Amino acid sequence: MTNRTLYDLRAVEKSFVKGKERITVFSDLNMSIAEGDFLAIMGPSGSGKTTLLNLLGGVDQPTGGEVWFDDARVDTLSENELAQWRANNIGFIFQFYNLMPMLNAARNVELPLLLTNLSKKQRKQSVDTALELVGLADRAKHMPSEMSGGQQQRVAVARAIISDPKLLLCDEPTGDLDRKTADEILEMLQLLNREFGKTIVMVTHDPEAAKYAKRTLHLDKGEFVEKDLAS
Amino acid sequence: MRKLFSVLGKIYRYLWLIITSPVWLPFWCIGWLSEKIGLSNWIADATMGSGAYLVYKNLTRKPLRLFLTVFATFIAFLIFGTITAFQVAFDSGVELSADDRLVTVNKINFTQPLPISYVNKVKAVEGVSGVVHMNWFGGYYQDPRQQVLTFAVDQEAMLDVYDEIIITEEEASSWKQNRQGIIVGKSIADTHGWKVGDRIPLSSNIFSQRDGNSTWEFDVEAVYTGADAQTDTNGVYIHYKYFNETQSFGGDYIGWMGVRTTDTNLNEQVIKAIDDMFINSPFETETVPEKAFNKAFLEQIGDIGLILGSVVVAAFFIILVIVGNSMVLSVRERTGEIGVMKTLGFKSMRIFRMVLGESLLVALVGGGLGILASYGVTGMINSVPNPLPTLVLNSNVITTAFAYVAALGLITGIIPAVSALRLNIITALTRT
C-alpha cells in the first residue's frame, strides 16, 4: 500500500426521493482510499454499503460533495464519460457473478476488452493470461451453466482484472459460495492486492471475509467507523 | 395417473421434436458441423470485436422463439412478395400500355358496336399511323368455364399496332394467309397444351354461326410471347373476316379500334379529330389514350390495389405486434445483463445499437427468406398453366420489400432499444 490517495470522497451527500419522502443515505461522507489498499466495508442492511459501492463505481452520482479519483474529479462526468471511466479504471465483481449466460468463459472475460482498441490476437492473449491467473485455463470453452459457483466467480474475477483496472469493487463476492470456495476467492483477491498492487474495496456481511482485507470500515446509518484489523 | 401424464408428456415432447425436425435438424447439423471444424469459433473471433457476435448470441439464446419470430416475418414477406407480384401484374396492363396508342369506342359504352366503315375514316386522320379494329368474341374452350380471351381482329394491321406481340415473320405470314388461322398467347397455349399446327375448336357464348353452331374451328399458326415479361399472353386473335362472314348477326360492326399515332404529342389532336368526325352521328365515338382505357377497365372490377394493399397491411400489422412483443420480452428478460454491460463500461448508445441490430437481423433473415420464397411461389404459379397474367417480382417490388424489412426491424426494435438505452444501471442490477 502506498501513501498516494487513489480515491477521495469529500463531504459527499446522497439522498433519494421515494414517494413524497426524501431519504438521506449520506449527509457528509468523507473517505480516502490509498493506492494498494484492500478495504472491507461491513454494516447492517440499509446502512448504505451498496450505495457507497455504487458511488465508488461511478454507477451512481452523489447529490452533493465531490468525488476525486486519481486526482481527477469524477462526480461531474457525463454518463458517457463515466462509462469510459469505468471501463478504464474499475473492475466489478458481483455476488451472483453476473456472467453472460450465452457466452463461454473466455468470451465473458473478453467482454471488457471490446471497449479497448486491442487487436483480436492481443485480446486472446489477455484472456488466456487472466484465465490462467484464476486457474481456469482449461475451462475457457465452458459455458457458465457448466461451471460451479466458485468457478463462475473466478471467471468474474478474470473479467474484472482483464483490462488492468486500478480499483476492484466487490459486492459480496463470496455471499453465494461455501466457506472453502469463498476462501479460495478471497485468497485470490488478496493475491491480486499483494502481488499486483490492485486496490480493492469489498462490501461484505461476512467477518471471515473481512479478515482478508487490510482494514475494515463499519458503516451504519450513512456513517462509518474505521477499525484497523491489524492492531 | 401422474406417471401416465409424465409418459404422455415425454411422448408429446419427442413427437414434437420429430415432427419439427425438418425445420430444426438442418440448422442443428450446420451448427454441429461448424463447431467440429472450428468454423463457429472462427466466426466468433471475427465478429466479437464489432459486437456482432453478442447480437447473434442474444438472438439465438432461445431458438424456438427466434424460429417463430423469423417464421412470422417470413410469412409476412412471402404474402407481401406474392400479393405485390399480383398487383404489379394487374397494374402492368396499364403500365405497359403504349403512350402512342389510343382506343376508340362507342360513346355510349364500350360494349356498343361501331360501323366498320369508321376504320378507313380514322386511318385517314392526320397523325394516325395505324388502326386495328377488334371484336369481343366471348370465347371458351370445350367448357364455358374455360374462358379464352378471344378477339376478332384485322390481321393485316394487328401486329403493327400491337407490336408487343412477338411472333416470327413466317408465322405472321402464315397467320395472315390462313383465314381460319389464329395466334395464341404462350400462357393460354400452355394452359390448354396448344401448339402450332393444332386445330382447335373455340366456342362463343355470344355469337353463333349461320347454321346455328356456336363453335368455330381454328388452326394455331403461332404461339406469341410478349415483348416484356409482364405482357399478357392469355389472348387469342382470330381473323375478323372469317368471323364476320360466318356469324349469324351483327355483321359489319366492330367493337372498338386500336389507333396508333405517329407522335405522342399528336394524341390530343388525333383524339379530337376522330371524335369530332363522328359527332352527331348515330355512332358517336369516344377516343381515349390506351392507358386511361385500361385503367378505367380494371377499375370496373374494383380497386384491386386497395384490396391487395389491405391484405398486406393486415399481415404486416399482425407481424408488427408479434415481432415487437417478442423483442420487448427478449430484452426485458435481459435487463440484468444490460445493467452489467453498462457497469462494465458499455455506453448506452452501443447497447441501443445492439438491440436494434437484433430486430433488424430478425427482419432481414425472415424478410429475405420470405422474399426469396415469394420468388419461388410466383415462379411456380407461372410455371403451371393458368389464366393469370405473368407474375414478376421486379426491382421496384424488391426495393420496396427491403424498405419494409428495414422499417419492420426499426419499428419492432425501437421500443426495446430505447428501454435499454434509458435503463438505469442500479434499477437493472436490483432486478437480477
XYZ file of C-alpha atoms in Angstrom:
663
model
C 0.000 0.000 0.000
C 1.400 3.411 -0.933
C 0.649 6.751 0.657
C -0.825 8.055 -2.550
C -4.571 8.623 -2.358
C -6.432 6.872 -5.133
C -9.953 7.724 -4.115
C -11.170 10.726 -2.177
C -14.766 11.402 -1.158
C -15.228 14.938 0.146
C -18.395 15.886 2.035
C -20.438 13.548 -0.144
C -24.197 13.697 0.134
C -26.608 11.183 -1.281
C -30.347 11.197 -0.933
C -33.287 9.614 -2.752
C -36.828 10.742 -3.238
C -39.245 7.922 -2.516
C -42.840 8.964 -2.996
C -43.150 12.254 -1.138
C -40.318 11.441 1.222
C -36.652 12.312 0.816
C -34.378 9.631 2.225
C -30.850 10.714 3.065
C -28.221 7.970 2.902
C -25.105 10.115 3.309
C -25.157 13.660 4.574
C -21.447 14.421 4.941
C -19.333 11.444 3.988
C -15.559 11.847 3.873
C -13.334 8.983 2.918
C -9.911 8.329 1.429
C -8.660 5.125 -0.114
C -4.954 4.787 -0.648
C -3.488 3.134 -3.689
C -2.924 -0.563 -2.982
C -5.434 -0.670 -0.135
C -7.699 -3.668 0.477
C -10.725 -2.301 2.225
C -13.677 -4.238 3.571
C -16.917 -2.405 4.221
C -19.301 -4.015 6.655
C -22.558 -2.959 8.152
C -26.192 -3.897 8.632
C -28.713 -3.859 5.810
C -29.738 -0.336 4.840
C -26.542 1.171 6.206
C -25.538 2.438 2.747
C -22.885 -0.159 1.784
C -24.229 -0.784 -1.689
C -24.925 2.923 -2.259
C -21.323 3.661 -1.338
C -20.094 0.961 -3.701
C -22.278 2.396 -6.472
C -20.819 5.846 -5.866
C -17.280 4.472 -5.917
C -18.031 2.555 -9.093
C -19.483 5.567 -10.848
C -22.790 3.849 -11.484
C -24.495 6.382 -9.228
C -23.817 10.072 -8.702
C -23.794 11.936 -5.382
C -26.326 14.691 -4.769
C -23.662 16.809 -3.137
C -19.955 16.944 -2.376
C -17.023 15.921 -4.527
C -15.633 12.600 -5.682
C -11.987 12.514 -6.728
C -10.264 9.554 -8.332
C -6.595 9.584 -9.205
C -6.505 13.383 -8.837
C -9.419 13.857 -11.234
C -12.971 14.775 -10.362
C -15.467 12.062 -11.239
C -18.811 13.361 -9.998
C -19.021 15.951 -12.762
C -18.571 13.472 -15.631
C -21.379 12.863 -18.094
C -22.976 9.415 -18.474
C -20.796 8.566 -21.477
C -17.635 9.850 -19.818
C -18.465 7.823 -16.723
C -18.914 4.679 -18.829
C -15.492 5.225 -20.367
C -14.022 5.971 -16.947
C -15.469 2.740 -15.514
C -14.095 0.746 -18.445
C -10.622 2.202 -17.885
C -10.396 2.208 -14.109
C -12.845 -0.096 -12.354
C -13.268 -3.846 -12.210
C -16.538 -5.153 -10.794
C -17.143 -8.440 -9.007
C -20.765 -9.196 -8.095
C -22.295 -11.561 -5.574
C -24.097 -13.589 -8.228
C -21.222 -13.429 -10.732
C -23.411 -11.814 -13.423
C -21.791 -13.638 -16.309
C -23.430 -13.586 -19.729
C -25.134 -16.999 -19.909
C -24.826 -17.271 -23.689
C -21.053 -16.708 -23.732
C -18.386 -19.181 -22.692
C -15.826 -18.340 -20.019
C -13.283 -16.891 -22.436
C -15.863 -14.700 -24.186
C -17.171 -13.461 -20.838
C -13.675 -12.492 -19.798
C -13.103 -10.825 -23.158
C -16.142 -8.537 -22.814
C -14.394 -5.506 -21.214
C -11.701 -5.680 -23.897
C -14.318 -4.928 -26.546
C -14.194 -1.399 -25.177
C -10.489 -1.101 -25.985
C -8.567 -0.855 -29.233
C -6.765 -4.158 -28.716
C -6.451 -6.473 -31.682
C -8.049 -9.906 -31.807
C -4.700 -11.508 -31.033
C -3.956 -9.181 -28.121
C -7.411 -9.794 -26.686
C -6.902 -13.540 -26.873
C -3.528 -13.313 -25.135
C -5.025 -11.210 -22.347
C -7.929 -13.616 -21.902
C -5.568 -16.618 -21.730
C -3.411 -14.849 -19.139
C -6.380 -13.813 -16.986
C -7.925 -17.281 -17.062
C -4.590 -18.824 -16.196
C -4.242 -16.432 -13.282
C -7.575 -17.542 -11.836
C -6.762 -21.190 -12.540
C -9.355 -21.764 -15.238
C -7.238 -22.024 -18.373
C -8.741 -25.436 -19.088
C -12.291 -24.144 -18.726
C -12.099 -21.415 -21.346
C -14.698 -23.008 -23.608
C -17.111 -23.898 -20.846
C -20.420 -22.132 -20.539
C -21.350 -20.575 -17.160
C -24.078 -23.192 -16.732
C -21.380 -25.891 -16.944
C -19.358 -24.415 -14.079
C -19.710 -24.379 -10.291
C -20.377 -21.161 -8.383
C -16.723 -20.873 -7.403
C -15.573 -21.334 -10.970
C -18.073 -18.761 -12.199
C -16.820 -16.291 -9.634
C -13.250 -16.934 -10.785
C -14.363 -16.118 -14.333
C -15.937 -12.935 -12.928
C -12.622 -12.094 -11.244
C -10.786 -12.688 -14.526
C -13.298 -10.395 -16.260
C -12.764 -7.743 -13.588
C -8.975 -7.701 -13.927
C -8.653 -8.232 -17.689
C -8.425 -4.550 -18.550
C -5.977 -3.962 -15.695
C -8.143 -1.528 -13.679
C -6.750 0.421 -10.758
C -9.663 -0.418 -8.485
C -11.620 -3.617 -7.922
C -15.082 -3.235 -6.417
C -16.503 -6.407 -4.943
C -20.126 -6.615 -3.861
C -20.466 -9.606 -1.510
C -18.120 -11.646 -3.719
C -18.416 -14.727 -1.526
C -22.037 -14.329 -0.483
C -23.176 -17.152 -2.722
C -20.295 -19.546 -2.062
C -19.439 -22.203 0.536
C -16.657 -21.477 3.024
C -13.924 -23.361 1.204
C -14.670 -21.793 -2.161
C -15.148 -18.415 -0.527
C -11.695 -18.671 0.997
C -10.212 -19.529 -2.389
C -11.782 -16.467 -3.945
C -10.674 -14.253 -1.075
C -7.133 -15.618 -1.297
C -7.184 -14.742 -4.957
C -8.265 -11.185 -4.161
C -5.540 -10.988 -1.574
C -3.034 -12.158 -4.167
C -4.219 -9.524 -6.605
C -3.815 -6.909 -3.907
C -0.424 -8.031 -2.651
C 1.291 -9.194 -5.832
C -0.323 -6.996 -8.433
C -0.979 -3.927 -6.311
C -4.684 -3.797 -7.050
C -6.712 -1.521 -4.807
C -9.766 -3.437 -3.622
C -12.965 -2.310 -1.939
C -15.143 -5.199 -0.804
C -18.621 -4.966 0.662
C -19.377 -7.982 2.832
C -21.542 -9.262 5.646
C -19.040 -11.972 6.432
C -16.488 -11.143 9.202
C -14.321 -14.059 7.980
C -14.154 -12.471 4.543
C -13.312 -9.092 6.057
C -10.277 -10.659 7.711
C -8.629 -10.936 4.294
C -8.759 -7.136 3.919
C -6.114 -4.795 5.240
C -8.712 -2.730 7.016
C -12.420 -2.720 7.629
C -14.896 0.140 7.755
C -18.134 -0.364 9.596
C -20.954 1.596 8.100
C -24.107 2.424 9.989
C -26.836 4.874 9.002
C -24.595 6.514 6.440
C -21.643 6.989 8.774
C -18.697 4.678 9.314
C -16.121 3.841 11.892
C -12.696 2.702 10.836
C -11.130 -0.268 12.613
C -7.644 -1.471 11.894
C -7.770 -5.262 11.914
C -4.015 -5.475 12.223
C -3.999 -3.687 15.561
C -52.169 -41.142 -13.034
C -49.191 -38.864 -12.534
C -46.983 -41.459 -14.212
C -49.331 -41.592 -17.170
C -49.167 -37.809 -17.579
C -45.399 -37.948 -17.307
C -45.200 -40.584 -20.046
C -47.659 -38.654 -22.211
C -45.594 -35.517 -21.679
C -42.436 -37.297 -22.823
C -44.181 -38.749 -25.859
C -45.531 -35.293 -26.745
C -42.092 -33.738 -26.351
C -40.329 -36.278 -28.531
C -43.173 -36.335 -31.048
C -42.968 -32.567 -31.297
C -39.221 -32.837 -31.860
C -39.689 -35.442 -34.577
C -42.470 -33.512 -36.308
C -40.483 -30.272 -36.351
C -37.201 -31.982 -37.258
C -37.270 -30.893 -40.916
C -37.097 -27.330 -39.630
C -34.501 -27.577 -36.865
C -32.413 -30.539 -37.995
C -30.627 -28.758 -40.882
C -29.715 -25.847 -38.583
C -28.586 -28.239 -35.864
C -26.408 -30.131 -38.374
C -24.880 -26.888 -39.653
C -24.184 -25.814 -36.069
C -22.683 -29.152 -35.124
C -20.524 -29.296 -38.229
C -19.286 -25.728 -37.897
C -18.422 -26.450 -34.267
C -16.484 -29.570 -35.278
C -14.442 -27.907 -37.989
C -13.856 -24.788 -35.890
C -15.907 -22.542 -38.148
C -18.101 -21.222 -35.361
C -15.034 -20.263 -33.340
C -13.541 -18.529 -36.343
C -16.788 -16.596 -36.882
C -16.918 -15.742 -33.172
C -13.341 -14.419 -33.298
C -14.080 -12.400 -36.398
C -17.294 -10.845 -35.118
C -16.634 -10.482 -31.386
C -14.793 -7.171 -31.710
C -17.643 -5.440 -33.505
C -20.231 -6.733 -31.060
C -21.999 -8.618 -33.869
C -21.273 -11.876 -32.054
C -23.124 -10.605 -28.986
C -26.094 -9.704 -31.185
C -26.011 -13.195 -32.677
C -25.696 -14.932 -29.305
C -28.501 -12.887 -27.803
C -30.730 -13.735 -30.717
C -30.032 -17.445 -30.645
C -30.301 -17.993 -26.907
C -33.964 -19.057 -27.318
C -34.021 -20.919 -30.629
C -37.739 -21.708 -30.614
C -38.702 -18.077 -30.060
C -36.223 -16.992 -32.699
C -37.599 -19.544 -35.132
C -41.211 -18.473 -34.546
C -40.349 -14.781 -34.864
C -38.368 -15.330 -38.053
C -41.124 -17.598 -39.356
C -43.780 -14.923 -38.726
C -41.666 -12.369 -40.583
C -41.044 -14.897 -43.338
C -44.795 -15.411 -43.819
C -45.446 -11.648 -43.888
C -42.898 -11.092 -46.633
C -43.987 -14.171 -48.539
C -47.502 -12.691 -48.581
C -46.131 -9.270 -49.457
C -43.944 -10.540 -52.311
C -46.629 -12.751 -53.824
C -49.504 -10.298 -53.492
C -47.429 -7.408 -54.772
C -46.446 -9.541 -57.771
C -50.180 -9.956 -58.445
C -50.762 -6.242 -58.047
C -47.888 -5.402 -60.385
C -49.225 -7.915 -62.888
C -52.651 -6.287 -62.834
C -51.126 -2.829 -62.992
C -48.861 -3.874 -65.838
C -51.907 -3.815 -68.131
C -51.898 -0.086 -67.525
C -48.143 0.390 -67.135
C -47.257 -1.424 -70.335
C -49.869 0.412 -72.393
C -48.203 2.243 -75.234
C -48.229 6.014 -74.943
C -48.768 6.411 -78.665
C -51.830 4.157 -78.740
C -55.429 5.273 -78.412
C -58.657 3.345 -78.083
C -61.808 4.453 -79.875
C -65.073 3.054 -78.548
C -68.754 3.826 -78.867
C -69.521 6.904 -76.777
C -72.446 5.130 -75.047
C -70.104 2.476 -73.691
C -67.515 0.093 -74.997
C -69.944 -2.828 -75.332
C -71.844 -0.951 -78.052
C -70.600 -1.524 -81.626
C -69.231 0.856 -84.242
C -69.695 0.557 -88.024
C -66.693 -0.976 -89.794
C -66.764 1.949 -92.198
C -65.240 4.066 -89.417
C -61.913 2.247 -89.727
C -60.888 3.786 -93.037
C -62.053 7.215 -91.924
C -59.900 7.007 -88.827
C -56.941 5.768 -90.862
C -57.170 8.954 -92.878
C -56.871 11.223 -89.851
C -53.636 13.193 -89.774
C -51.226 11.820 -87.199
C -52.589 8.256 -87.309
C -50.050 5.638 -88.330
C -52.168 2.520 -87.925
C -55.625 1.319 -86.956
C -56.770 -2.133 -85.986
C -60.385 -2.952 -85.285
C -61.376 -5.589 -82.780
C -64.441 -7.514 -81.696
C -65.011 -9.374 -78.475
C -65.712 -12.983 -79.399
C -66.761 -14.198 -75.952
C -64.793 -17.380 -76.434
C -64.372 -20.502 -74.413
C -62.637 -23.811 -74.968
C -64.680 -27.018 -74.630
C -66.411 -25.889 -71.440
C -67.989 -22.445 -70.788
C -65.971 -22.344 -67.568
C -62.751 -22.381 -69.606
C -62.910 -18.804 -70.798
C -60.500 -17.730 -73.524
C -59.867 -14.034 -74.212
C -60.617 -14.185 -77.926
C -60.640 -11.178 -80.233
C -61.633 -10.994 -83.899
C -59.138 -8.569 -85.426
C -57.864 -7.139 -88.664
C -54.927 -9.494 -89.099
C -53.183 -7.139 -91.544
C -52.888 -4.283 -89.051
C -52.825 -6.166 -85.773
C -49.096 -6.817 -85.434
C -48.177 -3.273 -86.499
C -50.400 -1.587 -83.951
C -49.736 -4.105 -81.162
C -46.029 -4.657 -81.667
C -45.572 -6.175 -78.191
C -46.947 -9.422 -79.664
C -43.873 -11.324 -80.747
C -44.023 -13.993 -83.493
C -41.697 -14.760 -86.391
C -42.140 -13.293 -89.876
C -43.039 -16.735 -91.222
C -45.649 -17.276 -88.539
C -47.118 -13.837 -89.191
C -47.302 -14.577 -92.873
C -48.958 -17.967 -92.310
C -51.489 -16.415 -89.969
C -52.390 -13.659 -92.397
C -52.843 -16.123 -95.249
C -54.994 -18.649 -93.382
C -58.433 -17.180 -92.660
C -59.006 -19.886 -90.060
C -55.599 -19.223 -88.572
C -55.173 -17.869 -85.060
C -52.313 -16.707 -82.933
C -52.448 -17.706 -79.279
C -50.583 -16.338 -76.286
C -47.997 -18.554 -74.629
C -49.795 -18.575 -71.317
C -53.140 -19.756 -72.709
C -51.345 -22.176 -75.051
C -49.558 -23.731 -72.076
C -52.831 -23.879 -70.157
C -54.534 -25.994 -72.813
C -51.469 -27.647 -74.319
C -51.922 -25.971 -77.717
C -49.090 -25.868 -80.195
C -48.516 -24.643 -83.718
C -50.340 -26.862 -86.231
C -53.133 -27.841 -83.840
C -56.702 -27.476 -84.998
C -58.788 -26.363 -82.063
C -62.454 -25.626 -81.515
C -63.376 -22.340 -79.876
C -66.968 -21.632 -78.920
C -68.651 -18.307 -78.318
C -71.153 -17.571 -75.622
C -72.408 -14.570 -77.643
C -72.271 -15.436 -81.327
C -73.299 -18.409 -83.408
C -72.673 -19.432 -86.979
C -75.388 -19.254 -89.592
C -76.057 -22.985 -89.215
C -76.736 -22.431 -85.508
C -73.452 -23.899 -84.396
C -71.607 -21.703 -81.909
C -68.257 -23.448 -82.275
C -65.602 -22.422 -84.786
C -62.591 -24.477 -85.845
C -59.235 -22.717 -85.947
C -55.643 -23.526 -86.877
C -52.944 -22.458 -84.456
C -50.425 -20.602 -86.656
C -48.290 -19.134 -83.923
C -47.804 -19.052 -80.181
C -46.852 -15.495 -79.333
C -44.724 -14.238 -76.499
C -44.651 -10.736 -75.057
C -42.047 -8.033 -75.623
C -41.997 -7.584 -71.851
C -42.003 -10.360 -69.237
C -45.278 -8.957 -67.945
C -47.020 -8.618 -71.284
C -50.252 -10.568 -71.049
C -50.075 -13.718 -73.154
C -53.555 -15.021 -72.453
C -55.109 -13.631 -75.635
C -56.218 -15.398 -78.818
C -56.579 -13.467 -82.104
C -58.754 -14.689 -84.945
C -59.452 -13.186 -88.376
C -62.305 -10.654 -88.311
C -63.261 -11.506 -91.893
C -63.742 -15.190 -91.110
C -65.708 -14.337 -88.005
C -67.790 -11.689 -89.800
C -68.678 -13.921 -92.699
C -69.731 -16.879 -90.603
C -71.585 -15.244 -87.729
C -75.361 -15.098 -87.779
C -75.897 -11.487 -86.634
C -74.167 -8.187 -86.043
C -72.153 -8.293 -89.250
C -70.005 -5.377 -90.401
C -69.837 -3.937 -86.957
C -66.745 -3.713 -84.868
C -66.246 -3.489 -81.109
C -63.540 -0.861 -80.910
C -60.399 0.395 -82.616
C -56.812 0.465 -81.525
C -55.262 3.594 -83.027
C -51.537 4.227 -83.246
C -50.348 7.784 -83.613
C -47.169 8.960 -85.313
C -46.199 11.045 -82.306
C -47.475 11.084 -78.728
C -47.598 14.879 -78.925
C -50.301 14.500 -81.548
C -52.525 12.336 -79.313
C -54.795 15.170 -78.219
C -55.141 16.421 -81.762
C -55.946 12.923 -83.084
C -58.458 12.275 -80.282
C -60.286 15.496 -81.106
C -60.195 14.839 -84.845
C -61.670 11.346 -84.513
C -64.411 12.235 -82.072
C -65.324 15.430 -83.958
C -65.607 13.427 -87.151
C -68.421 11.273 -85.771
C -70.180 13.853 -83.638
C -73.973 13.951 -84.061
C -73.862 10.603 -85.920
C -75.818 7.549 -84.685
C -72.498 6.114 -83.513
C -70.621 8.821 -81.728
C -67.164 7.842 -80.551
C -65.055 8.392 -77.529
C -61.331 8.170 -78.017
C -59.004 7.912 -75.036
C -55.338 7.036 -74.520
C -54.917 3.273 -74.080
C -53.502 3.758 -70.578
C -56.635 5.576 -69.418
C -58.857 2.988 -71.096
C -57.128 0.031 -69.416
C -57.150 1.790 -66.062
C -60.875 2.507 -66.276
C -61.484 -1.091 -67.365
C -59.617 -2.504 -64.377
C -61.383 -0.159 -62.001
C -64.675 -1.697 -63.050
C -63.578 -4.909 -61.341
C -62.869 -2.968 -58.178
C -59.900 -1.243 -56.668
C -57.534 -4.207 -56.834
C -54.742 -2.132 -55.380
C -56.840 -1.326 -52.326
C -57.936 -4.941 -51.834
C -54.415 -6.363 -52.156
C -52.939 -3.485 -50.172
C -55.390 -4.151 -47.326
C -54.278 -7.790 -47.136
C -50.630 -6.725 -46.972
C -51.313 -4.061 -44.329
C -53.261 -6.560 -42.194
C -50.422 -9.104 -42.460
C -47.836 -6.501 -41.537
C -49.814 -5.174 -38.609
C -50.085 -8.659 -37.098
C -46.383 -9.299 -37.668
C -45.518 -5.948 -36.165
C -47.353 -6.896 -32.978
C -45.880 -10.431 -32.826
C -42.276 -9.474 -33.548
C -42.457 -6.293 -31.474
C -43.814 -8.203 -28.493
C -41.163 -10.876 -28.875
C -38.397 -8.272 -28.979
C -39.733 -6.416 -25.930
C -39.907 -9.687 -23.986
C -36.458 -10.808 -25.014
C -34.877 -7.510 -23.923
C -36.872 -7.360 -20.674
C -35.536 -10.796 -19.746
C -32.027 -9.428 -20.155
C -32.436 -6.319 -18.021
C -29.811 -7.522 -15.546
C -27.325 -8.396 -18.260
C -27.766 -5.000 -19.883
C -27.136 -3.455 -16.465
C -23.935 -5.490 -16.120
C -22.749 -4.451 -19.577
C -23.340 -0.806 -18.725
C -21.485 -1.304 -15.447
C -18.524 -2.753 -17.339
C -18.400 0.437 -19.397
C -20.545 -0.296 -22.447
C -22.099 3.014 -23.490
C -25.881 3.200 -23.644
C -25.800 4.089 -27.327
C -23.801 0.968 -28.127
C -26.355 -1.194 -26.327
C -29.128 0.668 -28.157
C -27.459 -0.205 -31.467
C -27.025 -3.845 -30.455
C -30.718 -4.254 -29.562
C -31.759 -2.526 -32.765
C -29.296 -4.773 -34.604
C -31.115 -7.813 -33.256
C -34.503 -6.712 -34.533
C -33.015 -5.678 -37.867
C -31.328 -9.062 -38.198
C -34.587 -10.903 -37.463
C -36.381 -8.758 -40.040
C -33.586 -9.220 -42.571
C -33.397 -13.000 -42.230
C -37.179 -13.551 -42.092
C -37.921 -10.906 -44.711
C -35.111 -12.009 -47.007
C -36.230 -15.628 -46.867
C -39.854 -14.527 -47.385
C -38.946 -12.544 -50.490
C -36.859 -15.444 -51.761
C -39.782 -17.803 -51.176
C -42.177 -15.460 -52.969
C -39.828 -15.730 -55.954
C -40.361 -19.475 -55.769
C -44.132 -19.188 -55.354
C -44.584 -16.755 -58.261
C -42.275 -18.924 -60.345
C -44.411 -21.966 -59.520
C -47.633 -20.108 -60.371
C -46.112 -19.008 -63.676
C -44.833 -22.499 -64.459
C -48.225 -24.187 -64.203
C -50.832 -23.401 -66.843
C -53.189 -20.713 -65.545
C -55.191 -17.806 -66.871
C -53.397 -15.282 -64.683
C -51.100 -12.603 -66.048
C -47.374 -13.336 -65.709
C -46.253 -12.629 -62.145
C -42.925 -10.846 -61.903
C -41.078 -9.617 -58.824
C -39.413 -6.603 -60.362
C -36.695 -4.458 -58.845
C -39.285 -1.964 -57.556
C -41.021 -4.687 -55.554
C -37.697 -5.938 -54.162
C -36.595 -2.424 -53.217
C -39.944 -1.753 -51.543
C -39.775 -5.112 -49.750
C -36.337 -4.340 -48.334
C -37.504 -0.862 -47.311
C -40.309 -2.611 -45.395
C -37.754 -5.054 -43.922
C -35.766 -2.102 -42.606
C -38.923 -0.374 -41.347
C -40.123 -3.551 -39.623
C -36.723 -4.030 -37.992
C -36.611 -0.440 -36.798
C -40.217 -0.256 -35.589
C -40.088 -3.564 -33.704
C -36.680 -2.781 -32.237
C -37.077 0.849 -31.312
C -39.113 0.368 -28.120
C -36.824 -2.269 -26.522
C -33.766 -0.392 -27.806
C -34.907 2.849 -26.195
C -35.744 0.946 -22.986
C -32.218 -0.490 -22.994
C -30.780 2.943 -23.754
C -32.583 4.561 -20.834
C -32.169 1.668 -18.429
C -30.671 2.831 -15.172
C -27.811 0.603 -14.011
C -28.921 0.458 -10.388
C -32.504 -0.388 -11.343
C -31.213 -3.057 -13.722
C -28.884 -4.632 -11.174
C -31.540 -4.720 -8.452
C -33.754 -6.754 -10.816
C -31.150 -9.516 -11.142
